[in-house]
Short mmCIF file of C-alpha atoms in Angstrom, two decimals:
data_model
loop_
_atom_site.label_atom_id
_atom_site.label_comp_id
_atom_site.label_asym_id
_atom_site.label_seq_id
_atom_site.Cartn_x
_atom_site.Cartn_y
_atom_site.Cartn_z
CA UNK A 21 27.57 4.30 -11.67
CA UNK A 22 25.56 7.88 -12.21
CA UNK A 23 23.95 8.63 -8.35
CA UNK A 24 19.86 8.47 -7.97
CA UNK A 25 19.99 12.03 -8.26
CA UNK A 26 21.51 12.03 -11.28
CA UNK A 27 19.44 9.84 -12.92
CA UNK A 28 16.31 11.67 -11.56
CA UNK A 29 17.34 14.96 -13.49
CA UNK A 30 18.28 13.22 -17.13
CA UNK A 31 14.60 11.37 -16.43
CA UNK A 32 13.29 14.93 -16.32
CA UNK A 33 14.79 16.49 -19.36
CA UNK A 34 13.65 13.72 -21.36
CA UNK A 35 10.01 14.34 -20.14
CA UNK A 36 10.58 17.81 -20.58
CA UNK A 37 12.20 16.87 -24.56
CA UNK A 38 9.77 14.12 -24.79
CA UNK A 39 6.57 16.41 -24.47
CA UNK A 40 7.87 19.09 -26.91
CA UNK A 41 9.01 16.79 -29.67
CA UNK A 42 5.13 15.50 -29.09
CA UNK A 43 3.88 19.16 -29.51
CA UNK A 44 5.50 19.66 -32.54
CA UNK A 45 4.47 16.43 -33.81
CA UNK A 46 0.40 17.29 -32.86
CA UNK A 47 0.96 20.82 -34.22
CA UNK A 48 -0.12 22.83 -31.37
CA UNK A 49 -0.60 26.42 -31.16
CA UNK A 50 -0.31 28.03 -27.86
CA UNK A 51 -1.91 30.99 -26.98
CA UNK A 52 0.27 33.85 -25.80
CA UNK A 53 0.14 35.91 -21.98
CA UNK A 54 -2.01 32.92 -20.55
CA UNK A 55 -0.75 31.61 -16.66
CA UNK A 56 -2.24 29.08 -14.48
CA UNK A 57 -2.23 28.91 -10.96
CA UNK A 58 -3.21 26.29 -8.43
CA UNK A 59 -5.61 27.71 -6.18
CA UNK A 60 -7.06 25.78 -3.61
CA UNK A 61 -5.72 21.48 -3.17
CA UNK A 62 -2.93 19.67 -3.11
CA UNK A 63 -1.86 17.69 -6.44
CA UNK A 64 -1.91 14.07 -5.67
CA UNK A 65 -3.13 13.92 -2.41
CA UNK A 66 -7.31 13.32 -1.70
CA UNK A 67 -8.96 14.36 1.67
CA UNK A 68 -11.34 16.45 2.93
CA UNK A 69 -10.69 19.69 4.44
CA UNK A 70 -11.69 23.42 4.41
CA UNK A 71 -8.63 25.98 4.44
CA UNK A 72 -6.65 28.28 2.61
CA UNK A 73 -4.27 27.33 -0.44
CA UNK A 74 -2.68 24.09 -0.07
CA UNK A 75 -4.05 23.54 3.83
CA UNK A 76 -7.23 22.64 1.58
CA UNK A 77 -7.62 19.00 0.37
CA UNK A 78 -10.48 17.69 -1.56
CA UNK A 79 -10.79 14.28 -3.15
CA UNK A 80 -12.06 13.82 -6.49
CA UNK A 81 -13.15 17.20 -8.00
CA UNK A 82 -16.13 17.42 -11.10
CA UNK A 83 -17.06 20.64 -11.43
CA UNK A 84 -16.73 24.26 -10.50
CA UNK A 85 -18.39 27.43 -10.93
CA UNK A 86 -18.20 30.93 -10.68
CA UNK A 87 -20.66 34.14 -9.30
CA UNK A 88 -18.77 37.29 -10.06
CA UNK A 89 -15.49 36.74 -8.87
CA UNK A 90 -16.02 33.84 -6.53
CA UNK A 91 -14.96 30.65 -8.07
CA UNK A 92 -17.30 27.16 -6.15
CA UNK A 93 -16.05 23.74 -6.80
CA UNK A 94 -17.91 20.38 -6.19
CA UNK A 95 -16.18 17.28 -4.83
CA UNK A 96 -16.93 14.14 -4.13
CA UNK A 97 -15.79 11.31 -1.43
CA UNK A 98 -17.74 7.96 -1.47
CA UNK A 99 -21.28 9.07 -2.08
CA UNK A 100 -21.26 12.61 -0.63
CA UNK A 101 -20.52 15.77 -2.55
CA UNK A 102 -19.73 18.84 -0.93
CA UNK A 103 -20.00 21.83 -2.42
CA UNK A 104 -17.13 24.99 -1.22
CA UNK A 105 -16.84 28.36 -1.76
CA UNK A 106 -13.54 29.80 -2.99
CA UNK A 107 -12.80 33.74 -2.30
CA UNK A 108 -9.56 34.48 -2.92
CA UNK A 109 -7.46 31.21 -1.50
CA UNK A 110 -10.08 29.93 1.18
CA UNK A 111 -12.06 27.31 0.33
CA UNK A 112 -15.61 26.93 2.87
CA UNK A 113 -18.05 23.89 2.62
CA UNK A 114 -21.43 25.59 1.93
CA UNK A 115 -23.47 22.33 1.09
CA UNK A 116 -23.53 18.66 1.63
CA UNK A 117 -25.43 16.15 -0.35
CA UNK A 118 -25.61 12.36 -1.69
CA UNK A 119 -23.39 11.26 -4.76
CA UNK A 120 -25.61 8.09 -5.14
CA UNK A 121 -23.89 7.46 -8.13
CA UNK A 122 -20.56 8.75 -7.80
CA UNK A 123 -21.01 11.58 -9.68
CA UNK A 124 -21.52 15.18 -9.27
CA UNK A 125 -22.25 18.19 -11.71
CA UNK A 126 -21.68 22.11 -10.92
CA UNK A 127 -22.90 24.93 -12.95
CA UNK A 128 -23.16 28.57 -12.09
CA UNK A 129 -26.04 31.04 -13.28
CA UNK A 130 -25.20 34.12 -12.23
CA UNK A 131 -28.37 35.63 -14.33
CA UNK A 132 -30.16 34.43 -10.74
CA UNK A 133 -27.33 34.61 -8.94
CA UNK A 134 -26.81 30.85 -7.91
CA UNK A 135 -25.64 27.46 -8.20
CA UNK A 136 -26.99 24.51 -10.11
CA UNK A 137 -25.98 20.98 -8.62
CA UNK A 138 -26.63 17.41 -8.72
CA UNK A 139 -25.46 14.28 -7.35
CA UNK A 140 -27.38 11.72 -8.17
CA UNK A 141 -27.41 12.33 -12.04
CA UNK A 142 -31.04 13.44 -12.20
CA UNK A 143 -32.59 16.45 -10.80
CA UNK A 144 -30.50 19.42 -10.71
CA UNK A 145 -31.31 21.73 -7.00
CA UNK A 146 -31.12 25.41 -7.62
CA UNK A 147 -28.65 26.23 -4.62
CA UNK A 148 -28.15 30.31 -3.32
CA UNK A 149 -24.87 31.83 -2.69
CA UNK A 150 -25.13 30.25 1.30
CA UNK A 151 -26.00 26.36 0.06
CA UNK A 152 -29.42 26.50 0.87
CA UNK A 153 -31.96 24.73 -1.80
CA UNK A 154 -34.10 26.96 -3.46
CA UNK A 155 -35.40 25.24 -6.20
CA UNK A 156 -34.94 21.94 -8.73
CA UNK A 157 -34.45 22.15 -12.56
CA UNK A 158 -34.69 18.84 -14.36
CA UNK A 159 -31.54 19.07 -16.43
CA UNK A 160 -30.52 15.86 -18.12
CA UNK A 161 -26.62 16.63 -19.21
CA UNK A 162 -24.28 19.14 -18.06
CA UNK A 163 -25.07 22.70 -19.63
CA UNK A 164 -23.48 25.88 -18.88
CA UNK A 165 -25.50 28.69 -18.88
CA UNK A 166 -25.57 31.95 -20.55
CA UNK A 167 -27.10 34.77 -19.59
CA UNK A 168 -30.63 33.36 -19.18
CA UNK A 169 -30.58 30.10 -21.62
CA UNK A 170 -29.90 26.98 -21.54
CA UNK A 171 -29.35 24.26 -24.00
CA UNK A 172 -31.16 21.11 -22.71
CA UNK A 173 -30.77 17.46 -24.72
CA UNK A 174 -33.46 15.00 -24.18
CA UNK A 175 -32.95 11.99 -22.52
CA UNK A 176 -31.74 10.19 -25.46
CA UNK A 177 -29.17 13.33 -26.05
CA UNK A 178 -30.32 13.13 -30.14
CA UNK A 179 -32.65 16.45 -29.84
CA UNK A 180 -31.58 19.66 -28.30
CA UNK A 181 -34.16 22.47 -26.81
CA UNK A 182 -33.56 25.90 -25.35
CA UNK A 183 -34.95 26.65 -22.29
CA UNK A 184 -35.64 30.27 -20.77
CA UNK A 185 -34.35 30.86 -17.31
CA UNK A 186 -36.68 33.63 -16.40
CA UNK A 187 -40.18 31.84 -17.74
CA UNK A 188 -39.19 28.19 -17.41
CA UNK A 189 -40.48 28.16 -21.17
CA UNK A 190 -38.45 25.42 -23.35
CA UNK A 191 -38.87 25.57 -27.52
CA UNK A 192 -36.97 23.00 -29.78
CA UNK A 193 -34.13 24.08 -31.53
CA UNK A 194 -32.83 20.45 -33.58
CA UNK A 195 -32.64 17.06 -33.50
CA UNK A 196 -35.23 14.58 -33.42
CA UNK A 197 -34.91 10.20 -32.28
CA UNK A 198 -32.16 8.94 -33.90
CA UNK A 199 -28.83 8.96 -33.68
CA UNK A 200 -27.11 10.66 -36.70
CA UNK A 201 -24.70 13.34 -37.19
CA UNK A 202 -25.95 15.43 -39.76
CA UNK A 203 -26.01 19.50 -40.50
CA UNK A 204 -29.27 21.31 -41.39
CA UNK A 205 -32.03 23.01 -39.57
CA UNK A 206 -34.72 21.92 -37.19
CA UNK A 207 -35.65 18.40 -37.33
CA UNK A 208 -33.38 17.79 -40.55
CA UNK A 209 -30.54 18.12 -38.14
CA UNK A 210 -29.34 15.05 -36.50
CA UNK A 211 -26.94 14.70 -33.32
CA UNK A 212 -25.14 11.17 -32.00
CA UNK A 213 -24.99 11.61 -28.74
CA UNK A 214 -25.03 15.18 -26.80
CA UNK A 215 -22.17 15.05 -23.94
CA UNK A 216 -22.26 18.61 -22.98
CA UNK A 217 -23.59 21.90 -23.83
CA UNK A 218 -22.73 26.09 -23.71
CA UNK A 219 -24.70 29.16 -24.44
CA UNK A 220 -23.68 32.10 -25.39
CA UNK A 221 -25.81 35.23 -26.50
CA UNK A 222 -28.04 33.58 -30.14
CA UNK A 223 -25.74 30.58 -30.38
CA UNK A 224 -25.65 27.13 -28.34
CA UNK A 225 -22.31 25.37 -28.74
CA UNK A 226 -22.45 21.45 -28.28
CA UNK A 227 -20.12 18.48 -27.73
CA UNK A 228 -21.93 15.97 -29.79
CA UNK A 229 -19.53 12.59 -28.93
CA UNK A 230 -16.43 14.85 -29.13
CA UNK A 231 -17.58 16.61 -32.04
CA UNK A 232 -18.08 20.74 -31.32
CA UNK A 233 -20.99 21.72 -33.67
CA UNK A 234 -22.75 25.21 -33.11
CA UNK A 235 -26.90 25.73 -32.83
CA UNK A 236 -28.35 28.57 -33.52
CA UNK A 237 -31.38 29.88 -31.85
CA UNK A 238 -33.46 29.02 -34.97
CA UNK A 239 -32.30 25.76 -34.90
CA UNK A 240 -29.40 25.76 -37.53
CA UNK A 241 -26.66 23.65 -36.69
CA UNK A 242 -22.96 23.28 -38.26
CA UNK A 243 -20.60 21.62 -37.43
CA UNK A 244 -17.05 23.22 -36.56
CA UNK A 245 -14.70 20.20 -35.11
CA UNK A 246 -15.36 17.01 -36.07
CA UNK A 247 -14.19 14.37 -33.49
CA UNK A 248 -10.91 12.22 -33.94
CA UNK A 249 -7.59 12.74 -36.09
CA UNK A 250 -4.14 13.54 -34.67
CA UNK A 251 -4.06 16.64 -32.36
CA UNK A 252 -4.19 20.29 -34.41
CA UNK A 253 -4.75 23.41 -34.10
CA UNK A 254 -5.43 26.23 -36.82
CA UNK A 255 -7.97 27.55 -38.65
CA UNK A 256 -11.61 25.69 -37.28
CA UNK A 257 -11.61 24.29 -40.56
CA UNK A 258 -8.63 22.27 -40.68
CA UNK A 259 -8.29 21.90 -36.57
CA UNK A 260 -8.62 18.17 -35.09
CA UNK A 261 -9.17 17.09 -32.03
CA UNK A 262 -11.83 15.24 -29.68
CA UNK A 263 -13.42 17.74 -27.44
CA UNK A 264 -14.11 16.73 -23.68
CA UNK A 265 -17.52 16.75 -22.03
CA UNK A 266 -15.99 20.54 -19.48
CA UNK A 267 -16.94 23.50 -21.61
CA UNK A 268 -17.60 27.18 -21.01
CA UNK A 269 -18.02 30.67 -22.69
CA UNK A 270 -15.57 33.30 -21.78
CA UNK A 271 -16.82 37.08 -21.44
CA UNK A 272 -16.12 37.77 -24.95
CA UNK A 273 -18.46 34.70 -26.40
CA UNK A 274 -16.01 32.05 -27.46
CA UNK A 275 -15.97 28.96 -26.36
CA UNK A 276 -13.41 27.42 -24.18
CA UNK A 277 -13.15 23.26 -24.06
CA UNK A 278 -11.44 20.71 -22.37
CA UNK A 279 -9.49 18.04 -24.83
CA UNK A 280 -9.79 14.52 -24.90
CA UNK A 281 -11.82 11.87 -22.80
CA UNK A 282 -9.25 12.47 -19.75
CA UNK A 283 -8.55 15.89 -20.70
CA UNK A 284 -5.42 17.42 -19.79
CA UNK A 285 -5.08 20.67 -22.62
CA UNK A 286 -7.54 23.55 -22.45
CA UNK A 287 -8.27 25.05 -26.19
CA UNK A 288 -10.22 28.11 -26.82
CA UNK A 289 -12.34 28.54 -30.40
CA UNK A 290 -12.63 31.87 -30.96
CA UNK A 291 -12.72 34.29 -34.92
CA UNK A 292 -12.88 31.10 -36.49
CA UNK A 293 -9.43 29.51 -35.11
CA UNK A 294 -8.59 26.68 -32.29
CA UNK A 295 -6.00 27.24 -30.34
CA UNK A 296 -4.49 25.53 -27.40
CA UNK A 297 -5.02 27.85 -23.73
CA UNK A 298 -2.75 25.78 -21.39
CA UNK A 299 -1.96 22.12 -20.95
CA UNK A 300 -0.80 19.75 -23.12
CA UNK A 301 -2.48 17.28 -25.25
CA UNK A 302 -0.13 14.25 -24.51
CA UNK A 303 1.03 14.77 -20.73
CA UNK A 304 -0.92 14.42 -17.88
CA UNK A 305 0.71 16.07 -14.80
CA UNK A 306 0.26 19.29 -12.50
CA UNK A 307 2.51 22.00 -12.90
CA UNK A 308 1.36 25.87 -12.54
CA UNK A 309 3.14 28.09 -14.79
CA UNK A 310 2.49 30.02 -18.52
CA UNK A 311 0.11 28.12 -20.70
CA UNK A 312 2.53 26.25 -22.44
CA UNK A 313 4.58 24.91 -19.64
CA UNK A 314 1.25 24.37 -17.38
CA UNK A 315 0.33 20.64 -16.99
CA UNK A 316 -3.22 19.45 -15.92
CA UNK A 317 -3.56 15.88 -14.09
CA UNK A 318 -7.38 15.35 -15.45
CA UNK A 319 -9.91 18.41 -15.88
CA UNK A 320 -13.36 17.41 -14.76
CA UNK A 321 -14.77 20.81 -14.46
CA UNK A 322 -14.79 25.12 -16.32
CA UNK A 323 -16.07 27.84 -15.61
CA UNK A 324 -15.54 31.79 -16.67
CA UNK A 325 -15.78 34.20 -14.03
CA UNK A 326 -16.84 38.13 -14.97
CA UNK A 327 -13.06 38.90 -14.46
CA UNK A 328 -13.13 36.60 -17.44
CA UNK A 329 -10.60 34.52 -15.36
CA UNK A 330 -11.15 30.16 -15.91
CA UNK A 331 -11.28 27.97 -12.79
CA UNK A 332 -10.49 24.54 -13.89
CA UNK A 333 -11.84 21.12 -11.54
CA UNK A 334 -8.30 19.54 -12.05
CA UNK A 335 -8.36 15.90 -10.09
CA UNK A 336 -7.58 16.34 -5.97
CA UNK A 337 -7.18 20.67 -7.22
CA UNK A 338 -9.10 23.86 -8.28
CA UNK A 339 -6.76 26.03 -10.67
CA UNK A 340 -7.12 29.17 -12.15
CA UNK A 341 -6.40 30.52 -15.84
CA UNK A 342 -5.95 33.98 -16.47
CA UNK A 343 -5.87 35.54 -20.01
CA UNK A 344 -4.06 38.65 -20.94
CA UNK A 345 -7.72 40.19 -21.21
CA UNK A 346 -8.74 38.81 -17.80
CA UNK A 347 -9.21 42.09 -15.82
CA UNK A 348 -8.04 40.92 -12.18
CA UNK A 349 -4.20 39.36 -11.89
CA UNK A 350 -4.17 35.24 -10.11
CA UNK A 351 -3.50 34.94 -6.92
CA UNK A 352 0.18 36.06 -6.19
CA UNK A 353 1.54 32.52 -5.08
CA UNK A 354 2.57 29.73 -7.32
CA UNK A 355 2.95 25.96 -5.74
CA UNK A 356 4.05 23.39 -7.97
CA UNK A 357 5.18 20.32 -6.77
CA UNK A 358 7.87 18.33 -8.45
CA UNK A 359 8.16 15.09 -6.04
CA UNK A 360 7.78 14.33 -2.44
CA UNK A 361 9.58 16.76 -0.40
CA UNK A 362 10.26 18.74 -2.47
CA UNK A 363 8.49 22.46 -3.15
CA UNK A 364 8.72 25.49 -6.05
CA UNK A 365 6.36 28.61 -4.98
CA UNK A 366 6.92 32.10 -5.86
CA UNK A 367 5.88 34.40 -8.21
CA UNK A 368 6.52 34.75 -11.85
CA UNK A 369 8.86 37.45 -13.07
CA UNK A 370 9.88 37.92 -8.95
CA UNK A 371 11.40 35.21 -6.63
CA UNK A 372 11.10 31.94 -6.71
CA UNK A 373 11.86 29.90 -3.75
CA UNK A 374 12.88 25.89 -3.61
CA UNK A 375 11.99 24.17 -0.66
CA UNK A 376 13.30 20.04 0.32
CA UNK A 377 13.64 17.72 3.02
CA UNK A 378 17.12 16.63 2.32
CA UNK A 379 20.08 18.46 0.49
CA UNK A 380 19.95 18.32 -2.77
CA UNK A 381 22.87 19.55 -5.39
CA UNK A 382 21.78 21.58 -8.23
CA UNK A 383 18.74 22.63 -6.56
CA UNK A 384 18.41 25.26 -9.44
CA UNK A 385 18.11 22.47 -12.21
CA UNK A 386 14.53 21.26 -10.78
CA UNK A 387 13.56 24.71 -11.05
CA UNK A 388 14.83 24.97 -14.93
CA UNK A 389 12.67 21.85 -15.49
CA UNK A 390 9.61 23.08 -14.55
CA UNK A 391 9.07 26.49 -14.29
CA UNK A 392 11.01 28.00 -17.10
CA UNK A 393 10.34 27.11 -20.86
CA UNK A 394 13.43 29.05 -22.24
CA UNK A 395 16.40 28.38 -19.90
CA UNK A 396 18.96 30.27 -22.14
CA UNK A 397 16.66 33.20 -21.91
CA UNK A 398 16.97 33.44 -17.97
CA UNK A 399 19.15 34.81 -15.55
CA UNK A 400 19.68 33.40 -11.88
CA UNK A 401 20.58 34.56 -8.75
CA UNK A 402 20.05 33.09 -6.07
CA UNK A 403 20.60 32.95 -1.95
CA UNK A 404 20.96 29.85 0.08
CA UNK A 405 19.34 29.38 3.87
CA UNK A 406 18.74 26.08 5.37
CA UNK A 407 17.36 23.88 3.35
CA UNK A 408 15.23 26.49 1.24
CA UNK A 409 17.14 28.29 -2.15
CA UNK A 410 15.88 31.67 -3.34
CA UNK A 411 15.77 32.25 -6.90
CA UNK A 412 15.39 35.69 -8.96
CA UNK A 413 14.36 35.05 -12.40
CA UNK A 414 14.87 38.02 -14.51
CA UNK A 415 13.99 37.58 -18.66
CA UNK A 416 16.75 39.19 -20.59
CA UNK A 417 16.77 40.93 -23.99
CA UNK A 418 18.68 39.08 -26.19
#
């Protein structure tokens, strides 16, 4: 009879099999030089606490934001949503407010340098840098903003306006009372149902029921990704998909979206191809790591910070994407937990250390599982104390 152990480690490499057989079956296309770390949270595990790192626990997480290199995050427990600040690791309650209906958007405008919240599903409050309230706008869906637009739907999320940030001036771009999906300009352009909106500099991008079609400021709209179909990425033209209602503009004006309607994969539009960031379209889990071994448990939440770095609301965590263009390097330690007891941290292409509560044999195979995504391509040593294993991972050049 094979021991618990045992049987713990086979269940792993076919989760680990299982996942990749899936990839290749959904065609995905993984960016390259992309990491994700876990910045503030612990995966799994709700509560309610300021701190640094994993000390910090936060319940269900819908949104985030980010001022210049300070990443915020918005949680929610019962029907009050706090709002923290993240520098670095240390996450600090700035604002408290009522979550009426169990729901709570974030969104950052660092044009004015501050926060736009809600938790009641109406008014948005204009919030500074401290939590106080300075202001209301009357968004009616989630929008992120760029530079000093906005992309508003109407009530009925069939007509989309643009609204100045500086004036408080809104013109209509498309749309008009019915629901339709159809291409064309002004009010010869139709839209089902707007989820979610981003603006970049002369182009609104929208998630029109998991379809991502693009607005220009004159009101043309096209769209790119049309909603449903097995998993692909490619050429915008041939990619497939159903977008997610988190979405966000990176520093270089492509758009960045969540996938699915409980996303778990990040994919990034950008010179007219979709590609997956991190995640994976099939697997819902939460391992840090490079994009393509990263796992997400449910992203609620995205923002781009002007390191051009992506903090991701991820379920009870906020995590952090970093590009091979993002300017400023993640946070130097890794956590990602594997089961109860049981701990990885380190940092990549350094050491790697393996924490558990009770011995466990072939400590270095939970490690293999998770962390690494070529384990022929790696080279360990490693040095025992206690109950903690050390592990240098160095890539070779074969």
């Amino acid at each position: 009879m094979r021991q618990p152990r045992e049987l713990i480690l086979r269940l792993r490499l076919f989760l680990v099999s299982l996942s990749i057989i899936l990839t290749v079956a959904g065609q995905v296309i993984y960016e390259p030089g992309v990491n994700v770390v876990t910045v503030v949270g612990k995966p799994g595990i709700s509560g309610d606490r300021d701190g640094t790192g994993d000390e910090v626990l936060l319940d269900n997480v819908t949104g985030v934001a980010a001022i210049g290199q300070v990443g915020y995050a918005i949680s929610i427990s019962g029907t009050t949503a706090k709002i923290r600040k993240i520098v670095g690791r240390t996450a600090t309650t700035i604002a408290t407010f009522e979550a009426v209906r169990g729901k709570a958007d974030l969104v950052g405008d660092p044009g004015r340098l501050s926060l736009l919240a809600r938790g009641d599903g109406g008014t948005f409050s204009r919030i500074n840098q401290s939590g106080s309230t300075i202001g209301t706008l009357n968004f009616s869906e989630y929008c992120a903003v760029g530079s000093d637009k906005a992309a508003l739907p109407n009530d009925r999320r069939t007509l989309l306006s643009l609204l100045d940030l500086r004036s408080g001036n809104a013109i209509f771009l498309a749309g008009g009372t019915t629901p339709v999906r159809r291409d064309g300009v002004g009010e010869s352009a139709g839209f089902e149902s707007i989820v979610s909106s981003a603006t970049a500099d002369g182009l609104c991008y929208v998630n029109d029921n998991g379809a991502i079609r693009t607005v220009t400021f004159s009101g043309e709209v096209r769209t790119l990704l049309l909603s449903g179909g097995e998993y692909k990425d490619g050429d915008a033209s041939d990619a497939k998909g159903f977008a997610g209602r988190p979405m966000a503009i990176d520093q270089g004006g492509n758009l960045i979206f969540a996938q699915g309607s409980f996303p778990t994969a990040i994919r990034r539009l950008s010179k007219n191809a979709i590609h997956t960031v991190a995640g994976s379209p099939n697997i819902s889990a939460n391992f840090d790591g490079e994009g393509f071994n990263a796992r997400f448990s449910y992203i609620q939440g995205l923002a781009i910070d002007s390191d051009n770095r992506l903090w991701v609301a991820d379920q009870n965590c906020v995590r952090l994407v970093t590009f091979p263009e993002s300017e400023v390097s993640p946070p130097p330690q890794m956590a990602i937990r594997l089961i109860p007891g049981i701990t990885v941290s380190g940092e990549i292409g350094g050491i790697y250390r393996i924490e558990f509560q009770e011995d466990v044999n072939d400590s270095w195979q939970l490690l293999r599982l998770v962390v690494l995504s070529r384990p022929d391509e790696e080279f360990f040593d490693y040095e025992a104390r206690g109950r903690s294993r050390f592990y240098r991972v160095t890539p070779t050049n074969r």
